[in-house]
Short mmCIF file of C-alpha atoms and ligand atoms in Angstrom, two decimals:
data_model
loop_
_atom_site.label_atom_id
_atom_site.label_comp_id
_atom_site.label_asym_id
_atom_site.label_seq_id
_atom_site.Cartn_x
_atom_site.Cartn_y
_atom_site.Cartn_z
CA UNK A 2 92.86 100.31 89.91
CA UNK A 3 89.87 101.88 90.68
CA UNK A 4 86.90 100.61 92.64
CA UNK A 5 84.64 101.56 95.87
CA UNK A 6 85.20 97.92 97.80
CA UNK A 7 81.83 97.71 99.87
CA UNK A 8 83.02 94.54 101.52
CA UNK A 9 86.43 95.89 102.93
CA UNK A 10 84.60 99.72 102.19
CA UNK A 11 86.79 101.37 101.26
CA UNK A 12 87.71 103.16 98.43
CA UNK A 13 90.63 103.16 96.13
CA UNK A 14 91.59 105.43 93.47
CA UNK A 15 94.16 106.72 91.02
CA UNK A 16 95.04 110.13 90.68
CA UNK A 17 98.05 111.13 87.73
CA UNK A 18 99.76 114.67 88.43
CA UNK A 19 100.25 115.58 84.85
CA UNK A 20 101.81 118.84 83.09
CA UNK A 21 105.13 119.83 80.91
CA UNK A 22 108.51 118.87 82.04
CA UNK A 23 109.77 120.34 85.34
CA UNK A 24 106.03 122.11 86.33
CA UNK A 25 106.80 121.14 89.57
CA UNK A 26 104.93 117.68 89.61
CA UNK A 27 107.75 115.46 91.38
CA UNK A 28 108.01 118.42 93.72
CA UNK A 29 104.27 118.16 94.18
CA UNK A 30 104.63 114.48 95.11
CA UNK A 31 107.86 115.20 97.75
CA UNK A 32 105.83 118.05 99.62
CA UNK A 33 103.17 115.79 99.89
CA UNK A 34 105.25 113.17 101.28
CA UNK A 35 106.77 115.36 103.65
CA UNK A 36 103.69 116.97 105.45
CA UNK A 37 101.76 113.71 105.37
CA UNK A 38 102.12 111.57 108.45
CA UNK A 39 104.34 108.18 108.37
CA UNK A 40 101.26 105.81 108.80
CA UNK A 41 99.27 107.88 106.49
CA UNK A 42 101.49 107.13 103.59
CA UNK A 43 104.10 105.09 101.93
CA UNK A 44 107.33 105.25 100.34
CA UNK A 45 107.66 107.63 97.82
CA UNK A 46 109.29 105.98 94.78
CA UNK A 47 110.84 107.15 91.70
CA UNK A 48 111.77 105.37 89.30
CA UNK A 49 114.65 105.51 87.10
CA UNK A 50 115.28 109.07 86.96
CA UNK A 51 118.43 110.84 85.44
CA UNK A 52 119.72 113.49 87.40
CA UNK A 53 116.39 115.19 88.66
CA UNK A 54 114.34 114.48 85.36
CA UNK A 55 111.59 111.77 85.47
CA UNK A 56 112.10 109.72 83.07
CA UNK A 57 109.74 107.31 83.83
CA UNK A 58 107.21 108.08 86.80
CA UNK A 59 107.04 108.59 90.51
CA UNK A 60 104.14 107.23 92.72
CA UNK A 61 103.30 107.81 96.37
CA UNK A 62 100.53 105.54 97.85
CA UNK A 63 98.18 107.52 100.70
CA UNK A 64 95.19 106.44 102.92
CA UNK A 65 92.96 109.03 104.07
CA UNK A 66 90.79 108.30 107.06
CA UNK A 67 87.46 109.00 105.60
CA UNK A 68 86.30 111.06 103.07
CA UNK A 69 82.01 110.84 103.08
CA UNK A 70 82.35 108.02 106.17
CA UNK A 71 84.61 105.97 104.06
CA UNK A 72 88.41 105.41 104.29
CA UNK A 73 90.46 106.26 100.88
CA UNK A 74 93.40 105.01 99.29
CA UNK A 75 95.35 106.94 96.87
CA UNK A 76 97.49 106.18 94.45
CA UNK A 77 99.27 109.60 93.37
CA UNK A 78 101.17 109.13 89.86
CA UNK A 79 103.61 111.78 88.19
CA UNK A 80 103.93 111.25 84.70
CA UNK A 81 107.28 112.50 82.79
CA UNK A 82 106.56 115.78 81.20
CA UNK A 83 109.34 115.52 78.18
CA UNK A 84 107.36 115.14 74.79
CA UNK A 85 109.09 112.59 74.14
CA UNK A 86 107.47 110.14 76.51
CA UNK A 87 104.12 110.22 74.82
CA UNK A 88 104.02 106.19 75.72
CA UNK A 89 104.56 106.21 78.93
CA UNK A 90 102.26 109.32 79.76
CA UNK A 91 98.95 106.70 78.42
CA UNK A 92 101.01 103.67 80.40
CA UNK A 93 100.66 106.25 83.67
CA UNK A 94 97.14 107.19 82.97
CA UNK A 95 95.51 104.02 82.21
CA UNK A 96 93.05 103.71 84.70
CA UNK A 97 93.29 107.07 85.96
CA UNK A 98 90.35 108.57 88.22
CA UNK A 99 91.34 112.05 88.27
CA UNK A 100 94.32 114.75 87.42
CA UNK A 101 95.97 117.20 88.52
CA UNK A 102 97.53 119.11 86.37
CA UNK A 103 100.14 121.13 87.45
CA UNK A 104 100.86 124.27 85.12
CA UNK A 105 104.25 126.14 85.08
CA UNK A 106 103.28 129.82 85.66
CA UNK A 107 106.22 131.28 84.00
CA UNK A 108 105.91 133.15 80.52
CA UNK A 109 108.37 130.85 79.13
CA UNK A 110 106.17 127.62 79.79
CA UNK A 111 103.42 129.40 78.32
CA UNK A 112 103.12 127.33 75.29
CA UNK A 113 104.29 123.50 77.14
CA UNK A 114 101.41 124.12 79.54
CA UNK A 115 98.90 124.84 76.55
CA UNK A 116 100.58 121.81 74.76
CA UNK A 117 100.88 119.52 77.35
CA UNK A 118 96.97 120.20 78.59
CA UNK A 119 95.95 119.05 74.71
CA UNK A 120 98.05 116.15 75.26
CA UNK A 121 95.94 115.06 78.35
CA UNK A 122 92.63 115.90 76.45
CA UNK A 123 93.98 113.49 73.48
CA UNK A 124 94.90 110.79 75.64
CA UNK A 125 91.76 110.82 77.35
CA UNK A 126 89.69 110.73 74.42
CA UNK A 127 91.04 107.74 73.02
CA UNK A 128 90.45 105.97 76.58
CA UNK A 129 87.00 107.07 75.50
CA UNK A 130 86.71 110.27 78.22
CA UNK A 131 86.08 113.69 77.78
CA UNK A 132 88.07 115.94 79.81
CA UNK A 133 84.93 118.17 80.48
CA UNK A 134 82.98 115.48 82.48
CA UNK A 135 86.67 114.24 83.84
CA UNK A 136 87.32 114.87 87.60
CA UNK A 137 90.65 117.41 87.53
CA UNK A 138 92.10 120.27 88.92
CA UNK A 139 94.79 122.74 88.45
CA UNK A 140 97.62 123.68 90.32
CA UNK A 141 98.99 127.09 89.06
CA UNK A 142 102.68 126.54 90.33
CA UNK A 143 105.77 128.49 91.22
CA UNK A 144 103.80 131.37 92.34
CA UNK A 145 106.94 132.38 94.18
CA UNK A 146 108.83 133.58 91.07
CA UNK A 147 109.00 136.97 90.29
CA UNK A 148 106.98 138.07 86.56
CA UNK A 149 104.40 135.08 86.54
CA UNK A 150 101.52 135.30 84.18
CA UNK A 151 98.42 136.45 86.15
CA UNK A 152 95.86 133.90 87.58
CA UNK A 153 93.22 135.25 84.83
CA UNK A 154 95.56 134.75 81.97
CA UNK A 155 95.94 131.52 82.89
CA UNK A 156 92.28 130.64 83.83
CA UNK A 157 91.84 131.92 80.40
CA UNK A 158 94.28 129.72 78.76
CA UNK A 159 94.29 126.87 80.35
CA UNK A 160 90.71 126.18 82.26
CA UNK A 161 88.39 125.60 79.80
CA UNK A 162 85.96 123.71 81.94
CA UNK A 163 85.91 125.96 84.99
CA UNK A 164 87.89 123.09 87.28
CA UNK A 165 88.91 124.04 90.89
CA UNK A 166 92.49 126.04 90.51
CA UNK A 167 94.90 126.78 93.26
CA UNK A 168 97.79 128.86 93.48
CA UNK A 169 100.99 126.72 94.27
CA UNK A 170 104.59 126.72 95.51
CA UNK A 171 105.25 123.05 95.34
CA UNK A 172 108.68 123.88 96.21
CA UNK A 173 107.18 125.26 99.66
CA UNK A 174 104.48 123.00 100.10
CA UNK A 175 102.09 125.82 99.23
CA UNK A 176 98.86 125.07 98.22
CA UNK A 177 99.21 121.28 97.06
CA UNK A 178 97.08 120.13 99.93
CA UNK A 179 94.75 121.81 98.92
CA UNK A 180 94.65 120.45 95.30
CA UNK A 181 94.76 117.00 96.31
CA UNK A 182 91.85 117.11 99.26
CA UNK A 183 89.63 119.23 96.22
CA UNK A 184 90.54 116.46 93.91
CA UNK A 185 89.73 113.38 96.03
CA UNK A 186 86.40 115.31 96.53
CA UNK A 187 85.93 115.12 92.71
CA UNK A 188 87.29 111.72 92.42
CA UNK A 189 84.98 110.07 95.12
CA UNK A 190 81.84 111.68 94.35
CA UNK A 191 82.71 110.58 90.96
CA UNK A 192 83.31 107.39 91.48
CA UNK A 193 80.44 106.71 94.29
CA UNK A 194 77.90 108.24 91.06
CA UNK A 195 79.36 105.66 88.29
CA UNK A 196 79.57 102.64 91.01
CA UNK A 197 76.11 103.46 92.93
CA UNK A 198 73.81 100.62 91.56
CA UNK A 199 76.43 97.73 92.15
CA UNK A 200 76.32 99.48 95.75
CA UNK A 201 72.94 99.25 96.08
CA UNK A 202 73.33 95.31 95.86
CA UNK A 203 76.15 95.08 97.70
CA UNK A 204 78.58 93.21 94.83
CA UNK A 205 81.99 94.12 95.39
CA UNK A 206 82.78 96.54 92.13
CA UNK A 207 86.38 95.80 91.66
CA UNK A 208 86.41 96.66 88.18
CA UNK A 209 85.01 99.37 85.67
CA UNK A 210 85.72 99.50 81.74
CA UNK A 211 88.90 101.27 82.35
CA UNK A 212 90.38 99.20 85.34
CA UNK A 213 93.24 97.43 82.94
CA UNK A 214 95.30 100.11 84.99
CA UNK A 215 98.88 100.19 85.70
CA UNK A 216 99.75 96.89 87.26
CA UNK A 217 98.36 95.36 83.95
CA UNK A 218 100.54 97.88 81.67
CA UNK A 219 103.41 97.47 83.53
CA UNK A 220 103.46 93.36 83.78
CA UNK A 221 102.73 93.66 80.18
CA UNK A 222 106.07 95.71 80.12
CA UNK A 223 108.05 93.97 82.65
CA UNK A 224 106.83 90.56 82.81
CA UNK A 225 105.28 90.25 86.21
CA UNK A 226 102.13 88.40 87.09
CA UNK A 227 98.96 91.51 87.41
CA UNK A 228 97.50 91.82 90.54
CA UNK A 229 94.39 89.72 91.11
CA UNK A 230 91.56 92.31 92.24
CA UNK A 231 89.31 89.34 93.20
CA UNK A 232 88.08 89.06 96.78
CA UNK A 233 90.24 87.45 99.03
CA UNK A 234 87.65 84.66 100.28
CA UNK A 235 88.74 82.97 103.95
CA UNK A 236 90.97 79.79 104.05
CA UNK A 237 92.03 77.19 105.89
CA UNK A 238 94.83 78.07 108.20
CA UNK A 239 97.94 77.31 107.35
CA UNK A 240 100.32 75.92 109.58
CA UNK A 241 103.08 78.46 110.81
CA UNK A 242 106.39 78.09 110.59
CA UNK A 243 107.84 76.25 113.52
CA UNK A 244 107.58 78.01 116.93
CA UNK A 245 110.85 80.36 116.56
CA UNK A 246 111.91 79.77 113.18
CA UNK A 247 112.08 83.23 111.43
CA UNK A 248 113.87 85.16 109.14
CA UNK A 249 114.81 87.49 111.62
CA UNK A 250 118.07 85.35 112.60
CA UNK A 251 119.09 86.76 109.36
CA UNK A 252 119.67 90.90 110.86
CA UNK A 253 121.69 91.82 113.84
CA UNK A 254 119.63 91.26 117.05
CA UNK A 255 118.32 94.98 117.56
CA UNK A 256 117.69 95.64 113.78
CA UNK A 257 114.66 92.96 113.80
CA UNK A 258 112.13 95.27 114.10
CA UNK A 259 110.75 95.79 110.74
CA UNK A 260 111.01 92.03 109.49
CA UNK A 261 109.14 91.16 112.82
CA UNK A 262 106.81 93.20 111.87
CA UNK A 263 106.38 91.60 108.07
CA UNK A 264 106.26 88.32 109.91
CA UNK A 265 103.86 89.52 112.30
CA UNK A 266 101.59 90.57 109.58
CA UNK A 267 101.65 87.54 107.51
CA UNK A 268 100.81 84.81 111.00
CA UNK A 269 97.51 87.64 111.02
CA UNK A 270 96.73 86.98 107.91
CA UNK A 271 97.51 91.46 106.73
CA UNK A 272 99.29 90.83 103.67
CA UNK A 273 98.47 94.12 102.08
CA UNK A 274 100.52 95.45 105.41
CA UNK A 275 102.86 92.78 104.86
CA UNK A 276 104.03 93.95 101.81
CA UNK A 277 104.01 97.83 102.81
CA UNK A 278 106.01 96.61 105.68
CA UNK A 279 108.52 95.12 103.73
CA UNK A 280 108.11 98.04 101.58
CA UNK A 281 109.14 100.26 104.84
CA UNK A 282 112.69 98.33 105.54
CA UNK A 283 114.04 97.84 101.82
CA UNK A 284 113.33 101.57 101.30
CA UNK A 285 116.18 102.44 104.85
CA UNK A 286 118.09 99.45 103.65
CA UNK A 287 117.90 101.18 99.70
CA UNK A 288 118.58 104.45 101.42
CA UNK A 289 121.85 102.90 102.99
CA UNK A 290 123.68 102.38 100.19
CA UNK A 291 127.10 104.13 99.83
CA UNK A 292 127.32 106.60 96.79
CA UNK A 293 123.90 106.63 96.57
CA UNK A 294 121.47 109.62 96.34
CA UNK A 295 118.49 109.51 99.06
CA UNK A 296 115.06 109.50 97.85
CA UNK A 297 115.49 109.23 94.38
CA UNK A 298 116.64 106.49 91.61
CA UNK A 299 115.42 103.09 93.89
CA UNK A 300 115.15 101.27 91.09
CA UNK A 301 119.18 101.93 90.46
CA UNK A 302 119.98 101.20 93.72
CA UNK A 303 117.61 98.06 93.79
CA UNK A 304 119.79 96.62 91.06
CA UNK A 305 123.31 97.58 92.68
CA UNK A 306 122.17 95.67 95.46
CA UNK A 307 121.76 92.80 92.86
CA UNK A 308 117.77 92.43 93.01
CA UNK A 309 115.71 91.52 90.07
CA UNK A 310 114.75 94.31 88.11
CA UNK A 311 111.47 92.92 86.96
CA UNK A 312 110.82 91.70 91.07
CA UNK A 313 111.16 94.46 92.71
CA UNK A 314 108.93 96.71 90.12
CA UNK A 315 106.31 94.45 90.78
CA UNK A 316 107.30 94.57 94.75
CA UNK A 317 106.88 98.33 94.37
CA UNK A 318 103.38 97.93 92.64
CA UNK A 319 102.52 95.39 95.08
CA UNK A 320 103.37 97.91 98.21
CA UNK A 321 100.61 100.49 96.82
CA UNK A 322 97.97 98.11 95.73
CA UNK A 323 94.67 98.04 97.76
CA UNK A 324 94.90 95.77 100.14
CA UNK A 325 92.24 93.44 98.43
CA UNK A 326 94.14 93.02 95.85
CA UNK A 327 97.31 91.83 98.01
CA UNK A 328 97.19 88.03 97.86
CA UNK A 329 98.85 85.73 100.67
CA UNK A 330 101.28 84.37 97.75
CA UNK A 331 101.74 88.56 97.43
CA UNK A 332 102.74 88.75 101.29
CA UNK A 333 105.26 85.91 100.99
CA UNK A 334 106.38 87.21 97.90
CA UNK A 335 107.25 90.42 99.88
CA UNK A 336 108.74 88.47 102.92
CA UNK A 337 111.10 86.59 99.71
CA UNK A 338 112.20 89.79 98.41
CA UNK A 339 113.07 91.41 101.86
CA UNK A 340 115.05 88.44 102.89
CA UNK A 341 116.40 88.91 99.77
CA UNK A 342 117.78 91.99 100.17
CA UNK A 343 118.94 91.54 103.27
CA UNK A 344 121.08 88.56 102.56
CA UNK A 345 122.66 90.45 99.49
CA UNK A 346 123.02 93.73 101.89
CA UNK A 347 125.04 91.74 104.10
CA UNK A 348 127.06 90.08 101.33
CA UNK A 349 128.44 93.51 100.31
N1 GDP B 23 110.56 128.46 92.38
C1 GDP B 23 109.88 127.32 92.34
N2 GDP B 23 110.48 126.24 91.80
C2 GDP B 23 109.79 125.09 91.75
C3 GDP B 23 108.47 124.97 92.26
N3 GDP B 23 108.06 123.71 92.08
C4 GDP B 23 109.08 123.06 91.49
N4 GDP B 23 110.12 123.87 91.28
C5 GDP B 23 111.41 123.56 90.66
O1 GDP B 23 111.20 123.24 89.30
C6 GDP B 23 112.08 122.22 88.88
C7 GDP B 23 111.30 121.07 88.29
O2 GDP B 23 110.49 120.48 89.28
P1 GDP B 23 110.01 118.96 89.18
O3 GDP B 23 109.10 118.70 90.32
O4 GDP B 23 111.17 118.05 89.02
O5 GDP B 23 109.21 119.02 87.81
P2 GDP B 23 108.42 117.85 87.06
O6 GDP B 23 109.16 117.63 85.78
O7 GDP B 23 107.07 118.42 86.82
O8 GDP B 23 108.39 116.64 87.93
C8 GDP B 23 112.87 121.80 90.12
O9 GDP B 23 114.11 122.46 90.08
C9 GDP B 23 112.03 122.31 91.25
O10 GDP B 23 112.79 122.62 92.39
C10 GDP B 23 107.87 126.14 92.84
O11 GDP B 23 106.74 126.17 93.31
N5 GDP B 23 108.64 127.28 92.83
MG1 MG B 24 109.17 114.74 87.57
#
């Protein structure tokens, strides 16, 4: 979902990490995760992966303070490299604002990175872009290895358009920074040119031609309701729940913290921050599971745990959506599928 919001203004956009199989774009996404502060990001989730192969994608949501005086949400994508996920790839870059695209700079991934970069230009063609006016950059990765092809050989090959390229050790955190602060660059200058008359009138632009992104695809796939991008106008109040009725009876006394904090979120009316919240414990409580791997496979674990599939993909989607698009029905929704967990967590 892409879209400069003047009334909360701020700006949200979608960037996909794309290149062959094992280029280093889930390690991208980790290092990322790992150098960016706690309140500057979210959870990092990958879904359904098999062994360290992504077989479907991984996102990590990010808000940068301000980039040209306004504050930026990201929504970083990995898409699986394999060939054979051709339909997923244009599911993960529906809506896309900009890529990434990490090349393997080994001789043997010569080809897959020539391949995989024709693969993008396809897919964006038939979502009617051109990858020459297309905000991307490249990450030339695994630098580290000894007998890599030379940055000019792969300038040559691969940059066709003269895009900004860095050098990259995603496994070190090398250079990926770097790739993602050029690429925001790209993607809001972009995005401020293509959205500047609706500015001028202050209408909220929370929609372009390509904006049947992700959440659409993936209730299409899943059966979950899309998230409504229209502006949340004020209400009535609501009345709260009785003075010290809440769910947080439900966890030991000092564990309360992070369902306080849900609850605290939802009496203010933050249900984008609700949601992330909520987000926040299921990841530890995910994380807690015996036998299970940290980090990776949530989705897995989310069904051992006994959670609805279909529920918690769109909890996921939910917990990296802009906040205008987080409705209060969202925020309760998230409270439902904490308390959720929690009460089969303690069933175990
Ligand atoms: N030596 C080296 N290995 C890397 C680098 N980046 C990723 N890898 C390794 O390459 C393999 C595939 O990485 P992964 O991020 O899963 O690839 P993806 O398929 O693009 O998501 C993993 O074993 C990583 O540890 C790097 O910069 N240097
Ligand atoms: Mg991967």
């Amino acid at each position: 979902v892409s879209l400069i919001n003047p009334l909360a203004r701020e700006i949200s956009a979608k960037i996909v990490y794309y290149g062959p199989g094992l280029s280093g774009k889930t390690t991208s996404l980790k290092a990322l995760y790992a150098v960016i502060r706690p309140e500057r990001r979210g959870e990092l989730v990958t879904l359904a992966t098999e062994g360290d192969r992504t077989l479907f994608f991984d996102f990590l949501p990010i808000t940068l303070e301000r980039v040209q005086e306004m504050p930026v949400r990201l929504q970083l994508y990995t898409v699986p490299g394999q060939i054979f996920y051709a339909a997923t790839r244009k599911m993960v870059l529906n809506g896309v604002d900009g890529v990434v695209f990490v090349a393997d700079s080994q001789e043997a991934a010569r080809d897959s990175n020539r391949t995989s970069l024709e693969d993008l230009r396809d897919n964006l063609r038939t979502m009617g872009m051109d990858l020459g006016t297309f905000p991307h950059v490249f990450q030339y990765n695994k630098r580290d290895l000894r007998g890599v092809v030379t940055v000019q050989a792969m300038e040559a090959e691969l940059n066709a358009h003269k895009a900004p390229a860095f050098e990259t050790c995603a496994l070190r955190g090398i250079g990926v920074v770097n790739a993602l602060r050029e690429i925001t660059r790209l993607v809001v200058a972009d995005l401020r040119r293509k959205q500047a008359p609706a500015r001028r009138t202050m209408v909220p632009v929370l929609g372009t031609e390509r904006e049947a992104g992700l959440g659409e695809q993936l209730s299409a796939v899943v059966g979950g309701v899309a998230a409504s991008p229209e502006p949340v106008l004020p209400r009535e109040p609501v009345r709260p729940l009785a003075p010290g009725l809440s769910f947080a009876a439900l966890w030991p006394r000092d564990g309360t913290a992070g369902v306080d904090a849900v609850e605290e979120h939802l009496r203010n009316k933050q249900h984008g921050p609700a949601v992330r919240a909520a987000a926040a414990v299921l990841a530890e409580m995910l994380d807690s599971l015996p036998g299970a791997t940290t980090g990776d496979g949530s989705l897995a674990k989310a069904a051992t745990l006994g959670l609805c599939g279909t529920e918690y993909l769109r909890f996921c989607r939910l917990a990296s959506a802009p906040d205008a698009a987080v409705t209060e029905a969202d925020g309760l929704f998230g409270l439902y599928m904490l308390v959720a967990a929690r009460i089969k967590h303690a069933a175990l």
